[in-house]
Short mmCIF file of C-alpha atoms in Angstrom, two decimals:
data_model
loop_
_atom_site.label_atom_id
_atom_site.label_comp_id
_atom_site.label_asym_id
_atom_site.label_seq_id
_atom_site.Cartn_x
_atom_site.Cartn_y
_atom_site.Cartn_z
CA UNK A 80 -41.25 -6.45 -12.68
CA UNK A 81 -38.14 -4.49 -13.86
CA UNK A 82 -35.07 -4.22 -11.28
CA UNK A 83 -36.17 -0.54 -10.77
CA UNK A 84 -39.28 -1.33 -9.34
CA UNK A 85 -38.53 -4.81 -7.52
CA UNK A 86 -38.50 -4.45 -3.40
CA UNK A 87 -34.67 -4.91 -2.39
CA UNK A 88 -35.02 -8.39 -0.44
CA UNK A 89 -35.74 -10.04 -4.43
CA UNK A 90 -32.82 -7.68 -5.39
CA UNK A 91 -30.26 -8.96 -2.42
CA UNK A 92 -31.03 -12.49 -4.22
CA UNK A 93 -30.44 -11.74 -8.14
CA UNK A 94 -28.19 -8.67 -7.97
CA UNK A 95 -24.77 -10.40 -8.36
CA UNK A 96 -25.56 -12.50 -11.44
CA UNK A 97 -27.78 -10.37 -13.73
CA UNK A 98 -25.94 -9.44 -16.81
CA UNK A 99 -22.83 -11.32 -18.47
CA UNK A 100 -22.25 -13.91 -15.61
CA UNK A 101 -26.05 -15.10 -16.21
CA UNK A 102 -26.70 -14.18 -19.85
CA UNK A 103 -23.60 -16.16 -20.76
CA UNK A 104 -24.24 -19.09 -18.38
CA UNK A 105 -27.29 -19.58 -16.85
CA UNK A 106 -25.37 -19.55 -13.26
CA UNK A 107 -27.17 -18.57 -10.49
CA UNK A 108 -23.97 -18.18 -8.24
CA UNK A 109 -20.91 -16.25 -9.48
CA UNK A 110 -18.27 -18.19 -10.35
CA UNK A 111 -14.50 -17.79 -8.06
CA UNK A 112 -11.76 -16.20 -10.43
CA UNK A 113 -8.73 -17.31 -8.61
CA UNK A 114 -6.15 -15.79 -10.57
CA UNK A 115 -3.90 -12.89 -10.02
CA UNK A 116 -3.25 -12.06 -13.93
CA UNK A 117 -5.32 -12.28 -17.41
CA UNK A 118 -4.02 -13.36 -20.67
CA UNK A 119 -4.30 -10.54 -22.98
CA UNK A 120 -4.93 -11.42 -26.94
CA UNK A 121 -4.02 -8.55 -28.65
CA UNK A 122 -0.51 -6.66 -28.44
CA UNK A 123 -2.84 -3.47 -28.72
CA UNK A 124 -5.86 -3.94 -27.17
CA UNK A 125 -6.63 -5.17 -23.73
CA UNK A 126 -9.57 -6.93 -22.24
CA UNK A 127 -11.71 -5.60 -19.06
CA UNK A 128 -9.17 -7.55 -16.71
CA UNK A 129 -5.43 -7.43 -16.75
CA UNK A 130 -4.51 -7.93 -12.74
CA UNK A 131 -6.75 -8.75 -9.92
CA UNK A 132 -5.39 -5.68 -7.57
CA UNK A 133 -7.23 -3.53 -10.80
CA UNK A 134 -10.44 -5.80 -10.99
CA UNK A 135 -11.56 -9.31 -10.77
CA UNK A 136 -14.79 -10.61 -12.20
CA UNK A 137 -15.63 -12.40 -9.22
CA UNK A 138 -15.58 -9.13 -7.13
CA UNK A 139 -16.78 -7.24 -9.77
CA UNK A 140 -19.89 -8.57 -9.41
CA UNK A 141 -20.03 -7.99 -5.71
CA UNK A 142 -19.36 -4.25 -6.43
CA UNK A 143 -21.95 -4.31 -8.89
CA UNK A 144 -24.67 -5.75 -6.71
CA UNK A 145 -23.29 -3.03 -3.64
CA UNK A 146 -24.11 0.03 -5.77
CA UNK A 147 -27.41 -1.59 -7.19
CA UNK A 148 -28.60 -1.95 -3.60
CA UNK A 149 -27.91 1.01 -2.33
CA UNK A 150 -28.71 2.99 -5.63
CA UNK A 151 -25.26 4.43 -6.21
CA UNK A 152 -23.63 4.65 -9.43
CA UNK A 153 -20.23 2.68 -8.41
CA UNK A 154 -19.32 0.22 -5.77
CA UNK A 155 -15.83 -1.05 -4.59
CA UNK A 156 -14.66 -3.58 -2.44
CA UNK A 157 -11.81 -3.55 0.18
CA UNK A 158 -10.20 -5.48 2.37
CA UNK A 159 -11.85 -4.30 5.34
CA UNK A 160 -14.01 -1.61 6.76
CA UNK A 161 -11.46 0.68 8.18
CA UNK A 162 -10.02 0.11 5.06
CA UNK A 163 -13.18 1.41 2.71
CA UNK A 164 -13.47 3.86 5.41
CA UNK A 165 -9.93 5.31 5.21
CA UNK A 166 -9.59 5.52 1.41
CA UNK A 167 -12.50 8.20 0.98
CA UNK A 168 -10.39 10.06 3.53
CA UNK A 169 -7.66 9.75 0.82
CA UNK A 170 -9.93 11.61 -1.69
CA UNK A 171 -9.00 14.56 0.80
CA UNK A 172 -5.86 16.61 1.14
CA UNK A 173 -3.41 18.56 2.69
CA UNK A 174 -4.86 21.14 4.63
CA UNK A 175 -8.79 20.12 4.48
CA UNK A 176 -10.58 19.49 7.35
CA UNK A 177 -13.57 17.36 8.34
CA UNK A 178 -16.19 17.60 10.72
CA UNK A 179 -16.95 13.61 12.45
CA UNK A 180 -19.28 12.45 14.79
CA UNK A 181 -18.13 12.55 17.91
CA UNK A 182 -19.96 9.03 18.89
CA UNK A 183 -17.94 7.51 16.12
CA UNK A 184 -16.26 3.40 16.02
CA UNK A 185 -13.17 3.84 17.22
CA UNK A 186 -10.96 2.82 14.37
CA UNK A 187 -12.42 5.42 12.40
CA UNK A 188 -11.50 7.89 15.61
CA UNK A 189 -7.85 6.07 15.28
CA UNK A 190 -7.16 6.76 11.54
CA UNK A 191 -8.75 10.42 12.22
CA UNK A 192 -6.66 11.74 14.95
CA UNK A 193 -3.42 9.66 14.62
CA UNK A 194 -2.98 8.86 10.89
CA UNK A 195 -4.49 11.89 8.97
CA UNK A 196 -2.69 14.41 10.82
CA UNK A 197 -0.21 13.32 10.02
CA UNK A 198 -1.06 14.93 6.23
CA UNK A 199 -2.02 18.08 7.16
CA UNK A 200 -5.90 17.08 7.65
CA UNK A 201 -7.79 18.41 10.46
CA UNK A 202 -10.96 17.19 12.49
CA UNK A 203 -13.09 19.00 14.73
CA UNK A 204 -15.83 16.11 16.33
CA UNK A 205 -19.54 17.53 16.32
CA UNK A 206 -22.76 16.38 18.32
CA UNK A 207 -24.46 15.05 14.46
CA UNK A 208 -27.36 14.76 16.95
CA UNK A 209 -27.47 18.19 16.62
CA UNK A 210 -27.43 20.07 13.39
CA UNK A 211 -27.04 23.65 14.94
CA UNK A 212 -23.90 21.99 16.74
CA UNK A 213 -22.38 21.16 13.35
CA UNK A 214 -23.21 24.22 11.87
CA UNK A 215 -20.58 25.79 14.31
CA UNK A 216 -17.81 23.48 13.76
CA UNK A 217 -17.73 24.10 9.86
CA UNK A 218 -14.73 25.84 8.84
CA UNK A 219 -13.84 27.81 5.40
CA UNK A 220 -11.60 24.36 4.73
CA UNK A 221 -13.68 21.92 5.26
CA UNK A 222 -14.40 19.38 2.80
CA UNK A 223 -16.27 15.97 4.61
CA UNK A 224 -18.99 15.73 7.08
CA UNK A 225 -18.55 12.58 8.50
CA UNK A 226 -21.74 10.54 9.72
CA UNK A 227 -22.84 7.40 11.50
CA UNK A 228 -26.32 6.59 12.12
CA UNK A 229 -26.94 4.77 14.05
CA UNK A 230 -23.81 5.61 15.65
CA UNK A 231 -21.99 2.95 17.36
CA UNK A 232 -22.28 2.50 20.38
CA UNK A 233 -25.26 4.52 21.41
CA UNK A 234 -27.04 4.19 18.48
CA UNK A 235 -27.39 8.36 18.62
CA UNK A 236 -29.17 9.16 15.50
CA UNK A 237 -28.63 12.17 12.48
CA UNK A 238 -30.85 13.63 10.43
CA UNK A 239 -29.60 12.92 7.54
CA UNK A 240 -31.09 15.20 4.76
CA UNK A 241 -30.19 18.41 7.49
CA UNK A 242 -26.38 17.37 7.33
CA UNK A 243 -26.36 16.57 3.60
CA UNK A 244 -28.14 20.24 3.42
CA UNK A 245 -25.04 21.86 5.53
CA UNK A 246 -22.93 19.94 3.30
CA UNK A 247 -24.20 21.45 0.06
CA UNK A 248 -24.44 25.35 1.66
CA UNK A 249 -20.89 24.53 2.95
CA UNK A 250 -19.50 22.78 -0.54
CA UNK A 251 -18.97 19.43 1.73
CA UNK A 252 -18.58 15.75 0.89
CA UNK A 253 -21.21 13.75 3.04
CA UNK A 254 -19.49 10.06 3.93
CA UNK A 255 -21.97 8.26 6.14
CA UNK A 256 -21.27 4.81 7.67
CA UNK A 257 -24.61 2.81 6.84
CA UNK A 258 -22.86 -1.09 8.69
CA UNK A 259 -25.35 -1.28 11.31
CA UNK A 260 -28.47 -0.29 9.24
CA UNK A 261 -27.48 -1.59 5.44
CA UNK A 262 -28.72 -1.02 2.65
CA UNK A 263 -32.14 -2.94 3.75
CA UNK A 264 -33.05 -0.35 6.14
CA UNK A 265 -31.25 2.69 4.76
CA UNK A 266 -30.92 4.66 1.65
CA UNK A 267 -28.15 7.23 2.43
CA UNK A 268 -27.29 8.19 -1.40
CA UNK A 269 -30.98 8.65 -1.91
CA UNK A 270 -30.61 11.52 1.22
CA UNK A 271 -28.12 13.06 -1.02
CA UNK A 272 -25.14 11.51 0.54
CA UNK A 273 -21.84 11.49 -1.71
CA UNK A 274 -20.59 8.15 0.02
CA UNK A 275 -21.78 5.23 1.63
CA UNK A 276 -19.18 3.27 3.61
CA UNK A 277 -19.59 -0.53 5.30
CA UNK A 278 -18.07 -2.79 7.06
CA UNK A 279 -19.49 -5.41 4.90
CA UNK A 280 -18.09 -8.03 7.70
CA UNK A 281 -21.08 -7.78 10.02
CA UNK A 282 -24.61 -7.94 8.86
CA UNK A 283 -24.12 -8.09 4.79
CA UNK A 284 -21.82 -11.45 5.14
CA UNK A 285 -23.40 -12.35 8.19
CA UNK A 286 -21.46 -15.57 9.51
CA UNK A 287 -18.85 -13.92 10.94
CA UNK A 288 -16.32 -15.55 8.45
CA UNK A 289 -14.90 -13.00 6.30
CA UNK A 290 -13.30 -9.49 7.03
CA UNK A 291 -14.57 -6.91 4.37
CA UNK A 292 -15.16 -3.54 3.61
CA UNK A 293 -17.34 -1.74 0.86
CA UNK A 294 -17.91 1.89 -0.07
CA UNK A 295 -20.57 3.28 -2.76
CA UNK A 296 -20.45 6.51 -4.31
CA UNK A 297 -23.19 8.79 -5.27
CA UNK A 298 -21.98 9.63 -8.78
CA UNK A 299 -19.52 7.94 -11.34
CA UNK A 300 -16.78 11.54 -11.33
CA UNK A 301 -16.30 10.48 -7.63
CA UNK A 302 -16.92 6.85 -7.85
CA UNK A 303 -13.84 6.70 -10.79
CA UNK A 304 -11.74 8.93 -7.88
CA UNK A 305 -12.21 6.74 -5.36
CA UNK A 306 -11.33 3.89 -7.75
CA UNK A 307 -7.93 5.23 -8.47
CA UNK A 308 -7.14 5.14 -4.70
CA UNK A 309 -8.55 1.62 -3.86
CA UNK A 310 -5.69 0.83 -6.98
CA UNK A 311 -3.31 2.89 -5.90
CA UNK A 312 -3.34 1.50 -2.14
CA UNK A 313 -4.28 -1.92 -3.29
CA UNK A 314 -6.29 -3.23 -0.50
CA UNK A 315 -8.84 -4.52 -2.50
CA UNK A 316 -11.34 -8.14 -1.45
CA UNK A 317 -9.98 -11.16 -2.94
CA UNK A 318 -11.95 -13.43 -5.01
CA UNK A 319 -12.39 -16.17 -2.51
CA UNK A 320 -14.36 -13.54 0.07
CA UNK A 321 -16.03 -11.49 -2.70
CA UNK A 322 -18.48 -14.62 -3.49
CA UNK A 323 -18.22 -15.78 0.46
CA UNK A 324 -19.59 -11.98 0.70
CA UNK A 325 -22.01 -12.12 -2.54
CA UNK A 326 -23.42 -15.65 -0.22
CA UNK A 327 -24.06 -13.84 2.67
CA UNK A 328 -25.64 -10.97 0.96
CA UNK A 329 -28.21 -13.04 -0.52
CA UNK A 330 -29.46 -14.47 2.78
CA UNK A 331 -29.49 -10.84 4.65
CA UNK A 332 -33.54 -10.10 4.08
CA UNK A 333 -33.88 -12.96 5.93
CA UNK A 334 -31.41 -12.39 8.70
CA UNK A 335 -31.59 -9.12 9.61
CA UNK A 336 -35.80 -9.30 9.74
CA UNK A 337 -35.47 -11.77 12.44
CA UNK A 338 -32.49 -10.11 14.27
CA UNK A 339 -34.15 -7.06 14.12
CA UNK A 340 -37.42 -8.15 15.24
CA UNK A 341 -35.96 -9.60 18.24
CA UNK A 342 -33.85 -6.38 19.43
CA UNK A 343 -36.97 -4.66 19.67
CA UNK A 344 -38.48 -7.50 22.45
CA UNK A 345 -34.63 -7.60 24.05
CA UNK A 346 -34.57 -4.25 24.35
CA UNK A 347 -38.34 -3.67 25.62
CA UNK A 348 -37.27 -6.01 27.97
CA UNK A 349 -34.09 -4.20 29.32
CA UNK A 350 -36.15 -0.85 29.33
CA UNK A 351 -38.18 -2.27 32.15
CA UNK A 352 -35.65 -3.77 34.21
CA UNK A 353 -34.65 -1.95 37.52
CA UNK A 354 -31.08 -3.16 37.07
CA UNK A 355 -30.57 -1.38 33.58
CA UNK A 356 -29.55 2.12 34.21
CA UNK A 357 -30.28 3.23 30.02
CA UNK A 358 -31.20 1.54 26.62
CA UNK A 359 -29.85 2.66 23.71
CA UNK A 360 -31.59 1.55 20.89
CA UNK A 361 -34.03 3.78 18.28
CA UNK A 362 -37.18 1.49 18.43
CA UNK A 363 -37.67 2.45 21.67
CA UNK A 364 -40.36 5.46 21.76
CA UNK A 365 -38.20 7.48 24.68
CA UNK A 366 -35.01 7.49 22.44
CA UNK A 367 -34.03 10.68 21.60
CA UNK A 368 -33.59 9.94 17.90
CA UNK A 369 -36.51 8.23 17.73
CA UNK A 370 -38.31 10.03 15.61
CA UNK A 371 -35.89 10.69 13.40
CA UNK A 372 -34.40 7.32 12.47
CA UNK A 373 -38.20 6.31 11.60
CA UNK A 374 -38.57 9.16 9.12
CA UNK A 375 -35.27 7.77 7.11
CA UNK A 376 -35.12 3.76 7.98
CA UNK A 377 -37.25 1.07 7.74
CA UNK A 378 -36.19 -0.41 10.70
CA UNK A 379 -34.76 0.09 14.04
CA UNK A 380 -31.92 -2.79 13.08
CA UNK A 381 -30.63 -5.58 15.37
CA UNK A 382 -27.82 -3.62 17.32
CA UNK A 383 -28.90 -1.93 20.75
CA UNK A 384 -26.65 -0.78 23.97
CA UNK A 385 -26.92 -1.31 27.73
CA UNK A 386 -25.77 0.50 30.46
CA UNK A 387 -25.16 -1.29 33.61
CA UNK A 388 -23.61 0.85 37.08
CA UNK A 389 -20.35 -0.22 36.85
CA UNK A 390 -17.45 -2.31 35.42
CA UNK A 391 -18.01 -5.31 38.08
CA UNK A 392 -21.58 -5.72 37.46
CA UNK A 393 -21.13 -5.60 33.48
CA UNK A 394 -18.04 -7.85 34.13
CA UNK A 395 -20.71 -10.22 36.40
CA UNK A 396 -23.17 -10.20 33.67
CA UNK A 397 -21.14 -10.60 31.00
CA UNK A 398 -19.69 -14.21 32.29
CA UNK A 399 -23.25 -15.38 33.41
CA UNK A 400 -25.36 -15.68 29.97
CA UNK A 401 -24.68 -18.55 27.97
CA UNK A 402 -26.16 -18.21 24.67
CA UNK A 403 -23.96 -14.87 23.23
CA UNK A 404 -20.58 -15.22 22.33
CA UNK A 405 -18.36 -11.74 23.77
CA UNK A 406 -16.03 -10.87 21.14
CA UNK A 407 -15.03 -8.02 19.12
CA UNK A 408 -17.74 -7.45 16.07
CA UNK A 409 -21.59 -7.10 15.71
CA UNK A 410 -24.16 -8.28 12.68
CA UNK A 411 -23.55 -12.32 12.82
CA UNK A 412 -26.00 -14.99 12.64
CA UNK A 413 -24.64 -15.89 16.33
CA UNK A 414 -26.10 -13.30 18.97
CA UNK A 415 -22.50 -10.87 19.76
CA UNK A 416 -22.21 -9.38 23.10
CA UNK A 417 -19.39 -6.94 23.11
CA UNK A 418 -18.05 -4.51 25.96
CA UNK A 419 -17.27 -1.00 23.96
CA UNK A 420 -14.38 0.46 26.49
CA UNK A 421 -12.18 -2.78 25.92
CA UNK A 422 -13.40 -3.83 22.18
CA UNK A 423 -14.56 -1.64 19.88
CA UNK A 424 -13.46 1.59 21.04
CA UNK A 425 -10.42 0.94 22.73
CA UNK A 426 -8.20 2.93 20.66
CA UNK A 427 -10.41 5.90 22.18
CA UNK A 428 -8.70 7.22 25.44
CA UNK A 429 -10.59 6.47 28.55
CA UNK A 430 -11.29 10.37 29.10
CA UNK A 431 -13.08 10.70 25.58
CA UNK A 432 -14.83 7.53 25.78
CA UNK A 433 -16.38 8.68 29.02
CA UNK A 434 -17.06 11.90 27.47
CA UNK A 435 -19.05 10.27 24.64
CA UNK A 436 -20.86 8.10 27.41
CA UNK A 437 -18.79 4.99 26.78
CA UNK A 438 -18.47 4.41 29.95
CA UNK A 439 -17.26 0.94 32.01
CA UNK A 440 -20.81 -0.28 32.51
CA UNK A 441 -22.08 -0.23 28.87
CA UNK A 442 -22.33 -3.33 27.01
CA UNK A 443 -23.45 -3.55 22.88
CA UNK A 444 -25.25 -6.40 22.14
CA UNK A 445 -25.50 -7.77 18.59
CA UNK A 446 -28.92 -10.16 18.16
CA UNK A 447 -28.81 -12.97 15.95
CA UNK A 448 -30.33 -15.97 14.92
CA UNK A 449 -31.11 -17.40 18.17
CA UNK A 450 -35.01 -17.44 19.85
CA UNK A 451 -35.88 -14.82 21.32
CA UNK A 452 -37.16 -16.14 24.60
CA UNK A 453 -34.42 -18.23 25.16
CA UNK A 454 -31.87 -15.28 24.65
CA UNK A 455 -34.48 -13.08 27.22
CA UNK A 456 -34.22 -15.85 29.54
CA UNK A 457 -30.70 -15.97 29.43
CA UNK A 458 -30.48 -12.23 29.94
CA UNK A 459 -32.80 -12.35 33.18
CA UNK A 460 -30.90 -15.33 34.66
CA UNK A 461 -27.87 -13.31 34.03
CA UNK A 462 -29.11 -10.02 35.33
CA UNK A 463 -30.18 -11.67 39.07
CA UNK A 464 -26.28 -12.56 39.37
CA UNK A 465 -24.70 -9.32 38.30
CA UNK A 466 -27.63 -7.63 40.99
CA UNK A 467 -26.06 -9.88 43.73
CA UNK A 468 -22.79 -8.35 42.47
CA UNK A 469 -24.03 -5.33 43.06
CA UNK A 470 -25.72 -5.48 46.43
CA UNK A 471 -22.35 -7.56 47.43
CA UNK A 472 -20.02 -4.51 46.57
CA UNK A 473 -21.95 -2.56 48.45
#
């Protein structure tokens, strides 16, 4: 079976070592290059590696294996996600604009509205929920539509081949953050997105070790573009956490079928209990985006959101359960439960985060390895307390 034709979970396993590494070798796990410089034989003529801020072998063949699995024609690897995220943003400038997603992580809402205007680049934030409502917010200058799906935190959900259609009547870029659903669930660049952006520290490395960030482009013109800035800017993945990264990658299949099947019993579960005002998560039949996210992933993913009525009772729940750790983060082999107004999307002003629905009571929780039963049990034990919260308040 050629690599064309093989299902991804055999290609998660054997991506990083087909070609030189293996045909010189016989390794079957990349080897570290810890070195910052290559010796260079000829005065004349230099070999593929000179510095490691230009390329590195060892995460060479982690941006190899990114744009096999996702079917792009280049990969590149950066020191984090915001950091993948806001070097396509320096493929724009002066004077462009882009359309976002108004439920959008909130570091990506940080480098939008307080770093790029600072360059003369505009943003007008869209409902991608609704096409019709980015439609109107195109302007003669814009240059990116910006999408997440599923969004974080409330998982809303784009159609992605009607945006990527805008963007081609419109002469758009389509970047498209794919961390919660990788490329195991979602094909983006086969949508006819232009760029594919992760934040390869949740679900692709998957022990919560390593901070990273990976972008894929559609074709090489753009992919050698985006290149130049990742050198120019320099905040590439070392060597040591391109092969932690490559490790995790191979062990995702695995992972992220188990998570996944679990957030859709955690959240049935939620859905039916009277102290859980709203579920956000797209295997759920009565989410809006339901439809939708099953006509262009796989899978509904391991990520769903929670809204509680208020602060004290999220606060109550929150210190009851046992079994998640709360921290910042999602996609780790541990079960994350996160609260979205103080974590992820802090650097969003309390009056926009409310707009968006990111309100005091929501919690995002991140399902990992754990069994499912005893992570539902821990949720109902959990739930009684933050009710007696409730009925105590008032």
């Amino acid at each position: 079976m050629s690599s064309r034709e093989e299902r991804l979970e055999t290609t998660l396993i054997h991506a990083s070592t087909r070609g030189d590494f293996e045909q010189k070798t016989g390794v079957v796990n990349v080897p570290i290059y810890l070195s910052s410089t290559f010796h260079q034989e000829s005065f004349d003529d230099f070999g593929p590696y000179d510095y490691s801020r230009s390329g590195n072998p060892t995460r060479d063949a982690l941006e190899k294996s990114i744009a096999a699995l996702e079917g792009g024609a280049r990969g590149l690897a950066f020191a984090s996600g915001i950091a993948a995220i806001s070097s396509a943003f320096m493929l724009l400038s002066s004077g462009d604009h882009i359309v976002i997603t108004e439920d959008v992580y909130g570091g990506t809402y940080r480098f939008v509205t307080q770093v790029l205007t600072k360059f003369g680049i505009t943003h007008t934030f869209a409902d991608f929920t609704n096409a019709e409502d980015v439609a109107k917010a195109i302007q003669p200058n814009t240059k990116v539509l910006y999408i997440e799906t599923p969004a974080n935190p409330l998982l809303g959900i784009t159609d992605i081949e009607r945006i990527v259609e805008l963007a081609k009547a419109n002469d758009c870029l389509t970047f498209l953050d794919n961390t919660f659903m990788t490329p195991l669930y979602q094909r983006p660049l086969d949508l006819g997105v232009d760029v594919v952006l992760h934040s390869a520290t949740k679900f692709l490395s998957g022990h919560s070790d390593i901070i990273a960030g990976l972008a894929v482009t559609k074709d090489e013109e753009l992919g050698n573009r985006l290149a130049f800035i990742q050198n120019s800017f320099g905040a590439i993945l070392g060597a040591q956490d391109s092969y932690t990264l490559i490790q995790g990658i191979k062990t995702m299949g695995a992972r992220l079928t188990q998570s996944s099947e679990a957030a859709q019993k955690i959240a049935s579960y939620l859905d039916s209990h009277p102290l859980v005002e709203e579920v956000f998560y797209p295997g759920l039949p009565t989410h809006p985006g339901h439809a939708i996210h099953a006509k262009q992933s796989t899978s509904p993913g391991a990520v769903l959101s929670f809204r509680l009525p208020n602060r004290e009772t999220a606060k109550a729940f929150v210190e009851s359960v046992q079994i998640p750790v709360f921290a910042v983060s999602l996609g780790g082999v541990e079960s994350i439960l996160s609260h979205p107004a103080q974590m992820s999307h802090a650097a969003m002003p309390k009056d926009e985060r409310e707009k968006r629905g990111i309100t005091d009571g929501l919690l995002r929780f991140s399902v990992g390895l754990e069994h499912v039963d005893d992570l539902i049990a821990d949720f109902d034990q959990a739930l009684a307390i933050a009710n007696k919260t409730l009925i105590a308040n008032n």
